[in-house]
């Protein structure tokens, strides 16, 4: 994979479109990506990852973050385009994230969906391949052979993570290697076997519990017939292999004991049944004799009572005969009572009606009253016509009042409109003047707004210029101080170095050994070795002075860099502020703000003034039209008033004749209606009284005839003989009861067995029944014992078969569990057969780690001058830790092997860089040999001295042998002089920009 071109717009810190030419940078093999903190160096790597995979590295994909630049204009879309060659194909990927943009119409924003485009360059130009996010992601991942996590580890080489990888334990290394080499299938095998082991264990436990439940049910069914000394619980629990044999043996003993008890119970039942049969026969005979004797005594008692009731029977027969004849007269009596009540009611109503009539009609008959009613109805008809005339007259009065009210309102409105129209010219002139003034204020406000914003920007820049000038002065003072400190440290170092050189002979003499040649003259004799002079300076003092000098130089360089940055910012602010002073710009801004505010306030009333003028013009037109319409309506009202006056005079003349002495026609009508109702009611009452009198006479005749036919001498005697229905029914019931009792006694007198039983001694049924009850109880107890014994035998047989089924089903389950448990323990590293306690996934990763260590050692030997070698260790971890993923370093100088966590800062960088490059090689081979022609190394070079830095750069430069280019992301200043091809990220207020530098040339 080789990167050619990257273009970003409105992405991260980059507001404007930026183009990075990786072909130009890769020509030198190594290129440097540098810039101040926060400028956007890492954002370049994020853009590459986003273009390939549609997301940035996981550590920077924090919740709530956005890819869009805060500096970009609202209408500039966020977009990333990457051109690369992978798998022999030249591709171009363009991606846009989901983002908000201003609406094309109206205000507000709308959300654009995420977009992706994949194109391929062929001999005929660029050809579109897909616009689907999923298809593009699958295509890129298939071509690269790496997931996003693998790409971020292999291509972007995050040094901090590999330093942690060196010091991490087996679990942490396993997680990183698992992401890179995708050993999820081996972890899935471990999980699958563990799940199967748990499932098999659950099945075995369930089977054991079923067997134990069956044994419990057997114990409950056996009761006290089993020998509990052989009971398999609680000695055997779930998982005990001896549980099956114990349950089978105990079940056999329980079944044999139950069958013996059943045989004994059956013999006892046969003996009890004979005794119960004899007792039951004796009890039945005693009960029958007792019944016959009591029946004979009851018959004699009831015959005596019937003879004593003879006189009462005769009286009841006489009453019942008179009641039957009285029932024939009862309908006539009821008819006569109803007719008498109706006549009394009608006669009372007649007397009340006649009392209400005038004296002249007090003795009038029905015909005379009908004649009077006819005459009154004729008068009422004449009054009805007059009522309509009276209503019309009242309506005319209301219409005239309405016309008068309308006339007064129209006159007032006409006068108000005339006054308003007289003031129209002055009103229109005033409103037009207000519109013109507001229009002029709006124009002035626009002019002042155009001048105000640049003035404010100048004022802000001037204030920043003054603040930066003060900062620059402070930094210049600090720079003088650190320069003096650096000079003093340098002079001190040189003095100590010179003093040490003067006394170097003493140092050499201290290293001499008798009999060994001198390193200077080669002589094996040392007659007068030099002695250290007072105040001798050794190498440690010189090195300490040199360290202090370097620290002072670093502080001086940092202050100079900070001063240069402040001066650049001050120059930018001065250019934006111009030649004017801050006070002058402040006064100008305040004056423009006040004038703009006043003009804006005056212009705010423009719309209101225009609305008032338009509303006044509409009102003028409406009032002019209303004045003409009001004159026409006034003439129409006058004509209507004259017509109503003539009609009302004609109606009043007609009503005077109809009303008579009544106050109104309606009162006259009510008087006639009351008289008609009075005469009509009196005539009806008179007719009802005549009808009820005739009905009363007819009822008296019918009652006398019915009493004679029923055999009564008078009507009063017939009325006394009538009895209610319930009394007649009661008398008849008593007569029927006496007759039935007489017939029953005659039947019993003919029975012979009751008389014979009466001659025998009294029976004793209670003693015989008690003997029968005791025999029945003994029979029930014996029968229950037989039934219980049979049920127990059947239940024990059924439960024994059920337990045997559970035991047979448990055997294969236990075998399967033991087999899968051995495999799960072996793959999980918990089995005793797994001596090193290595999980299956760790075993696979250990092989990969061994390859990575071998590939890393090739470069680590060169970077460390042949001193260090990385080796994989599968030594067993202490405690409960897992083994197989150990990583050690072998020190060739001492011959010792130690943990990578003991390396120093620079040595850790060597090892982590070598490990990252080795891992990239192994993952590349794992991905099918995909060439990775472009790599990035992010930070870590600050911990190296000059010699170590040269060795690392030599190793990175050797990558060109495989036609690779390496991008170094670093703040280290020395790299800018050692790496010719550079990509500088410049941080600015309006967003960062990129600059290409090659051998001191900037484009």
JSON list of C-alpha atoms in Angstrom, two decimals, residues 331-465:
[
{"chain": "A", "resi": 331, "resn": "UNK", "atom": "CA", "xyz": [-120.49, -10.36, 41.80]},
{"chain": "A", "resi": 332, "resn": "UNK", "atom": "CA", "xyz": [-123.82, -8.46, 42.13]},
{"chain": "A", "resi": 333, "resn": "UNK", "atom": "CA", "xyz": [-122.69, -6.96, 45.44]},
{"chain": "A", "resi": 334, "resn": "UNK", "atom": "CA", "xyz": [-119.43, -5.71, 43.93]},
{"chain": "A", "resi": 335, "resn": "UNK", "atom": "CA", "xyz": [-121.27, -4.16, 40.91]},
{"chain": "A", "resi": 336, "resn": "UNK", "atom": "CA", "xyz": [-123.76, -2.30, 43.18]},
{"chain": "A", "resi": 337, "resn": "UNK", "atom": "CA", "xyz": [-120.89, -0.90, 45.34]},
{"chain": "A", "resi": 338, "resn": "UNK", "atom": "CA", "xyz": [-119.01, 0.43, 42.30]},
{"chain": "A", "resi": 339, "resn": "UNK", "atom": "CA", "xyz": [-122.16, 2.08, 40.83]},
{"chain": "A", "resi": 340, "resn": "UNK", "atom": "CA", "xyz": [-122.97, 3.79, 44.16]},
{"chain": "A", "resi": 341, "resn": "UNK", "atom": "CA", "xyz": [-119.46, 5.25, 44.50]},
{"chain": "A", "resi": 342, "resn": "UNK", "atom": "CA", "xyz": [-119.48, 6.59, 40.90]},
{"chain": "A", "resi": 343, "resn": "UNK", "atom": "CA", "xyz": [-122.89, 8.29, 41.44]},
{"chain": "A", "resi": 344, "resn": "UNK", "atom": "CA", "xyz": [-121.75, 10.04, 44.61]},
{"chain": "A", "resi": 345, "resn": "UNK", "atom": "CA", "xyz": [-118.63, 11.41, 42.83]},
{"chain": "A", "resi": 346, "resn": "UNK", "atom": "CA", "xyz": [-120.67, 12.69, 39.83]},
{"chain": "A", "resi": 347, "resn": "UNK", "atom": "CA", "xyz": [-123.30, 14.37, 42.04]},
{"chain": "A", "resi": 348, "resn": "UNK", "atom": "CA", "xyz": [-120.58, 16.23, 44.00]},
{"chain": "A", "resi": 349, "resn": "UNK", "atom": "CA", "xyz": [-118.94, 17.47, 40.79]},
{"chain": "A", "resi": 350, "resn": "UNK", "atom": "CA", "xyz": [-122.36, 18.69, 39.49]},
{"chain": "A", "resi": 351, "resn": "UNK", "atom": "CA", "xyz": [-123.02, 20.77, 42.59]},
{"chain": "A", "resi": 352, "resn": "UNK", "atom": "CA", "xyz": [-119.55, 22.41, 42.33]},
{"chain": "A", "resi": 353, "resn": "UNK", "atom": "CA", "xyz": [-120.06, 23.25, 38.62]},
{"chain": "A", "resi": 354, "resn": "UNK", "atom": "CA", "xyz": [-123.51, 24.86, 39.18]},
{"chain": "A", "resi": 355, "resn": "UNK", "atom": "CA", "xyz": [-122.13, 26.99, 42.03]},
{"chain": "A", "resi": 356, "resn": "UNK", "atom": "CA", "xyz": [-119.57, 28.54, 39.59]},
{"chain": "A", "resi": 357, "resn": "UNK", "atom": "CA", "xyz": [-122.24, 29.52, 36.99]},
{"chain": "A", "resi": 358, "resn": "UNK", "atom": "CA", "xyz": [-123.90, 32.99, 36.91]},
{"chain": "A", "resi": 359, "resn": "UNK", "atom": "CA", "xyz": [-127.24, 33.16, 38.78]},
{"chain": "A", "resi": 360, "resn": "UNK", "atom": "CA", "xyz": [-129.15, 33.25, 35.50]},
{"chain": "A", "resi": 361, "resn": "UNK", "atom": "CA", "xyz": [-127.75, 29.82, 34.56]},
{"chain": "A", "resi": 362, "resn": "UNK", "atom": "CA", "xyz": [-127.82, 28.16, 38.02]},
{"chain": "A", "resi": 363, "resn": "UNK", "atom": "CA", "xyz": [-130.87, 25.96, 37.16]},
{"chain": "A", "resi": 364, "resn": "UNK", "atom": "CA", "xyz": [-130.17, 25.61, 33.40]},
{"chain": "A", "resi": 365, "resn": "UNK", "atom": "CA", "xyz": [-130.24, 22.25, 31.68]},
{"chain": "A", "resi": 366, "resn": "UNK", "atom": "CA", "xyz": [-127.78, 20.71, 29.25]},
{"chain": "A", "resi": 367, "resn": "UNK", "atom": "CA", "xyz": [-129.52, 22.14, 26.12]},
{"chain": "A", "resi": 368, "resn": "UNK", "atom": "CA", "xyz": [-129.53, 25.71, 27.48]},
{"chain": "A", "resi": 369, "resn": "UNK", "atom": "CA", "xyz": [-125.85, 25.45, 28.41]},
{"chain": "A", "resi": 370, "resn": "UNK", "atom": "CA", "xyz": [-124.97, 24.22, 24.89]},
{"chain": "A", "resi": 371, "resn": "UNK", "atom": "CA", "xyz": [-126.72, 27.26, 23.35]},
{"chain": "A", "resi": 372, "resn": "UNK", "atom": "CA", "xyz": [-124.76, 29.65, 25.59]},
{"chain": "A", "resi": 373, "resn": "UNK", "atom": "CA", "xyz": [-121.45, 27.91, 24.67]},
{"chain": "A", "resi": 374, "resn": "UNK", "atom": "CA", "xyz": [-122.15, 28.30, 20.91]},
{"chain": "A", "resi": 375, "resn": "UNK", "atom": "CA", "xyz": [-122.77, 32.05, 21.27]},
{"chain": "A", "resi": 376, "resn": "UNK", "atom": "CA", "xyz": [-119.54, 32.60, 23.27]},
{"chain": "A", "resi": 377, "resn": "UNK", "atom": "CA", "xyz": [-117.43, 30.73, 20.66]},
{"chain": "A", "resi": 378, "resn": "UNK", "atom": "CA", "xyz": [-118.78, 33.01, 17.89]},
{"chain": "A", "resi": 379, "resn": "UNK", "atom": "CA", "xyz": [-117.67, 36.08, 19.86]},
{"chain": "A", "resi": 380, "resn": "UNK", "atom": "CA", "xyz": [-114.19, 34.51, 20.40]},
{"chain": "A", "resi": 381, "resn": "UNK", "atom": "CA", "xyz": [-113.74, 34.03, 16.63]},
{"chain": "A", "resi": 382, "resn": "UNK", "atom": "CA", "xyz": [-114.34, 37.73, 16.02]},
{"chain": "A", "resi": 383, "resn": "UNK", "atom": "CA", "xyz": [-111.77, 38.65, 18.68]},
{"chain": "A", "resi": 384, "resn": "UNK", "atom": "CA", "xyz": [-109.12, 36.41, 17.01]},
{"chain": "A", "resi": 385, "resn": "UNK", "atom": "CA", "xyz": [-109.02, 38.58, 13.87]},
{"chain": "A", "resi": 386, "resn": "UNK", "atom": "CA", "xyz": [-108.65, 41.70, 16.00]},
{"chain": "A", "resi": 387, "resn": "UNK", "atom": "CA", "xyz": [-105.68, 40.18, 17.85]},
{"chain": "A", "resi": 388, "resn": "UNK", "atom": "CA", "xyz": [-103.67, 40.02, 14.62]},
{"chain": "A", "resi": 389, "resn": "UNK", "atom": "CA", "xyz": [-104.42, 43.69, 13.95]},
{"chain": "A", "resi": 390, "resn": "UNK", "atom": "CA", "xyz": [-103.31, 44.60, 17.51]},
{"chain": "A", "resi": 391, "resn": "UNK", "atom": "CA", "xyz": [-100.03, 42.67, 17.07]},
{"chain": "A", "resi": 392, "resn": "UNK", "atom": "CA", "xyz": [-99.34, 44.49, 13.79]},
{"chain": "A", "resi": 393, "resn": "UNK", "atom": "CA", "xyz": [-99.95, 47.85, 15.49]},
{"chain": "A", "resi": 394, "resn": "UNK", "atom": "CA", "xyz": [-97.39, 47.00, 18.22]},
{"chain": "A", "resi": 395, "resn": "UNK", "atom": "CA", "xyz": [-94.90, 45.88, 15.56]},
{"chain": "A", "resi": 396, "resn": "UNK", "atom": "CA", "xyz": [-95.33, 49.22, 13.73]},
{"chain": "A", "resi": 397, "resn": "UNK", "atom": "CA", "xyz": [-94.44, 51.02, 16.99]},
{"chain": "A", "resi": 398, "resn": "UNK", "atom": "CA", "xyz": [-91.27, 49.03, 17.36]},
{"chain": "A", "resi": 399, "resn": "UNK", "atom": "CA", "xyz": [-90.28, 49.68, 13.73]},
{"chain": "A", "resi": 400, "resn": "UNK", "atom": "CA", "xyz": [-90.77, 53.47, 14.18]},
{"chain": "A", "resi": 401, "resn": "UNK", "atom": "CA", "xyz": [-88.57, 53.38, 17.33]},
{"chain": "A", "resi": 402, "resn": "UNK", "atom": "CA", "xyz": [-85.86, 51.50, 15.42]},
{"chain": "A", "resi": 403, "resn": "UNK", "atom": "CA", "xyz": [-86.00, 54.08, 12.58]},
{"chain": "A", "resi": 404, "resn": "UNK", "atom": "CA", "xyz": [-85.62, 56.93, 15.06]},
{"chain": "A", "resi": 405, "resn": "UNK", "atom": "CA", "xyz": [-82.61, 55.26, 16.71]},
{"chain": "A", "resi": 406, "resn": "UNK", "atom": "CA", "xyz": [-80.96, 54.59, 13.31]},
{"chain": "A", "resi": 407, "resn": "UNK", "atom": "CA", "xyz": [-81.51, 58.21, 12.33]},
{"chain": "A", "resi": 408, "resn": "UNK", "atom": "CA", "xyz": [-79.77, 59.50, 15.46]},
{"chain": "A", "resi": 409, "resn": "UNK", "atom": "CA", "xyz": [-76.81, 57.07, 15.02]},
{"chain": "A", "resi": 410, "resn": "UNK", "atom": "CA", "xyz": [-76.43, 57.99, 11.33]},
{"chain": "A", "resi": 411, "resn": "UNK", "atom": "CA", "xyz": [-76.38, 61.68, 12.19]},
{"chain": "A", "resi": 412, "resn": "UNK", "atom": "CA", "xyz": [-73.65, 61.21, 14.81]},
{"chain": "A", "resi": 413, "resn": "UNK", "atom": "CA", "xyz": [-71.54, 59.08, 12.45]},
{"chain": "A", "resi": 414, "resn": "UNK", "atom": "CA", "xyz": [-71.98, 61.58, 9.62]},
{"chain": "A", "resi": 415, "resn": "UNK", "atom": "CA", "xyz": [-70.76, 64.42, 11.83]},
{"chain": "A", "resi": 416, "resn": "UNK", "atom": "CA", "xyz": [-67.70, 62.40, 13.04]},
{"chain": "A", "resi": 417, "resn": "UNK", "atom": "CA", "xyz": [-66.72, 61.49, 9.43]},
{"chain": "A", "resi": 418, "resn": "UNK", "atom": "CA", "xyz": [-67.07, 65.11, 8.32]},
{"chain": "A", "resi": 419, "resn": "UNK", "atom": "CA", "xyz": [-64.70, 66.25, 11.10]},
{"chain": "A", "resi": 420, "resn": "UNK", "atom": "CA", "xyz": [-62.17, 63.50, 10.22]},
{"chain": "A", "resi": 421, "resn": "UNK", "atom": "CA", "xyz": [-62.22, 64.34, 6.50]},
{"chain": "A", "resi": 422, "resn": "UNK", "atom": "CA", "xyz": [-61.66, 68.00, 7.33]},
{"chain": "A", "resi": 423, "resn": "UNK", "atom": "CA", "xyz": [-58.38, 67.04, 9.10]},
{"chain": "A", "resi": 424, "resn": "UNK", "atom": "CA", "xyz": [-57.20, 64.64, 6.31]},
{"chain": "A", "resi": 425, "resn": "UNK", "atom": "CA", "xyz": [-54.63, 66.86, 4.57]},
{"chain": "A", "resi": 426, "resn": "UNK", "atom": "CA", "xyz": [-52.76, 67.67, 7.78]},
{"chain": "A", "resi": 427, "resn": "UNK", "atom": "CA", "xyz": [-52.83, 64.02, 8.91]},
{"chain": "A", "resi": 428, "resn": "UNK", "atom": "CA", "xyz": [-51.47, 62.73, 5.61]},
{"chain": "A", "resi": 429, "resn": "UNK", "atom": "CA", "xyz": [-48.62, 65.25, 5.57]},
{"chain": "A", "resi": 430, "resn": "UNK", "atom": "CA", "xyz": [-47.53, 64.29, 9.12]},
{"chain": "A", "resi": 431, "resn": "UNK", "atom": "CA", "xyz": [-47.55, 60.54, 8.38]},
{"chain": "A", "resi": 432, "resn": "UNK", "atom": "CA", "xyz": [-45.56, 60.98, 5.16]},
{"chain": "A", "resi": 433, "resn": "UNK", "atom": "CA", "xyz": [-42.93, 63.02, 7.03]},
{"chain": "A", "resi": 434, "resn": "UNK", "atom": "CA", "xyz": [-42.49, 60.15, 9.53]},
{"chain": "A", "resi": 435, "resn": "UNK", "atom": "CA", "xyz": [-41.97, 57.64, 6.69]},
{"chain": "A", "resi": 436, "resn": "UNK", "atom": "CA", "xyz": [-39.33, 59.83, 5.03]},
{"chain": "A", "resi": 437, "resn": "UNK", "atom": "CA", "xyz": [-37.44, 60.34, 8.31]},
{"chain": "A", "resi": 438, "resn": "UNK", "atom": "CA", "xyz": [-37.36, 56.60, 9.10]},
{"chain": "A", "resi": 439, "resn": "UNK", "atom": "CA", "xyz": [-36.16, 55.80, 5.56]},
{"chain": "A", "resi": 440, "resn": "UNK", "atom": "CA", "xyz": [-33.25, 58.22, 5.91]},
{"chain": "A", "resi": 441, "resn": "UNK", "atom": "CA", "xyz": [-32.34, 56.70, 9.32]},
{"chain": "A", "resi": 442, "resn": "UNK", "atom": "CA", "xyz": [-32.30, 53.17, 7.81]},
{"chain": "A", "resi": 443, "resn": "UNK", "atom": "CA", "xyz": [-29.91, 54.30, 5.07]},
{"chain": "A", "resi": 444, "resn": "UNK", "atom": "CA", "xyz": [-27.63, 55.92, 7.64]},
{"chain": "A", "resi": 445, "resn": "UNK", "atom": "CA", "xyz": [-27.69, 52.79, 9.84]},
{"chain": "A", "resi": 446, "resn": "UNK", "atom": "CA", "xyz": [-26.54, 50.63, 6.93]},
{"chain": "A", "resi": 447, "resn": "UNK", "atom": "CA", "xyz": [-23.65, 53.02, 6.18]},
{"chain": "A", "resi": 448, "resn": "UNK", "atom": "CA", "xyz": [-22.56, 53.11, 9.83]},
{"chain": "A", "resi": 449, "resn": "UNK", "atom": "CA", "xyz": [-22.79, 49.29, 10.15]},
{"chain": "A", "resi": 450, "resn": "UNK", "atom": "CA", "xyz": [-20.38, 48.93, 7.22]},
{"chain": "A", "resi": 451, "resn": "UNK", "atom": "CA", "xyz": [-17.86, 51.15, 9.02]},
{"chain": "A", "resi": 452, "resn": "UNK", "atom": "CA", "xyz": [-18.46, 49.77, 12.54]},
{"chain": "A", "resi": 453, "resn": "UNK", "atom": "CA", "xyz": [-17.42, 46.11, 12.02]},
{"chain": "A", "resi": 454, "resn": "UNK", "atom": "CA", "xyz": [-13.95, 46.92, 10.50]},
{"chain": "A", "resi": 455, "resn": "UNK", "atom": "CA", "xyz": [-13.38, 49.41, 13.32]},
{"chain": "A", "resi": 456, "resn": "UNK", "atom": "CA", "xyz": [-14.19, 46.76, 15.92]},
{"chain": "A", "resi": 457, "resn": "UNK", "atom": "CA", "xyz": [-11.83, 44.29, 14.26]},
{"chain": "A", "resi": 458, "resn": "UNK", "atom": "CA", "xyz": [-9.08, 46.94, 14.23]},
{"chain": "A", "resi": 459, "resn": "UNK", "atom": "CA", "xyz": [-9.71, 47.67, 17.92]},
{"chain": "A", "resi": 460, "resn": "UNK", "atom": "CA", "xyz": [-9.48, 43.96, 18.81]},
{"chain": "A", "resi": 461, "resn": "UNK", "atom": "CA", "xyz": [-6.27, 43.61, 16.81]},
{"chain": "A", "resi": 462, "resn": "UNK", "atom": "CA", "xyz": [-4.82, 46.75, 18.45]},
{"chain": "A", "resi": 463, "resn": "UNK", "atom": "CA", "xyz": [-5.55, 45.44, 21.92]},
{"chain": "A", "resi": 464, "resn": "UNK", "atom": "CA", "xyz": [-3.97, 42.10, 21.00]},
{"chain": "A", "resi": 465, "resn": "UNK", "atom": "CA", "xyz": [-0.97, 43.99, 19.54]}
]
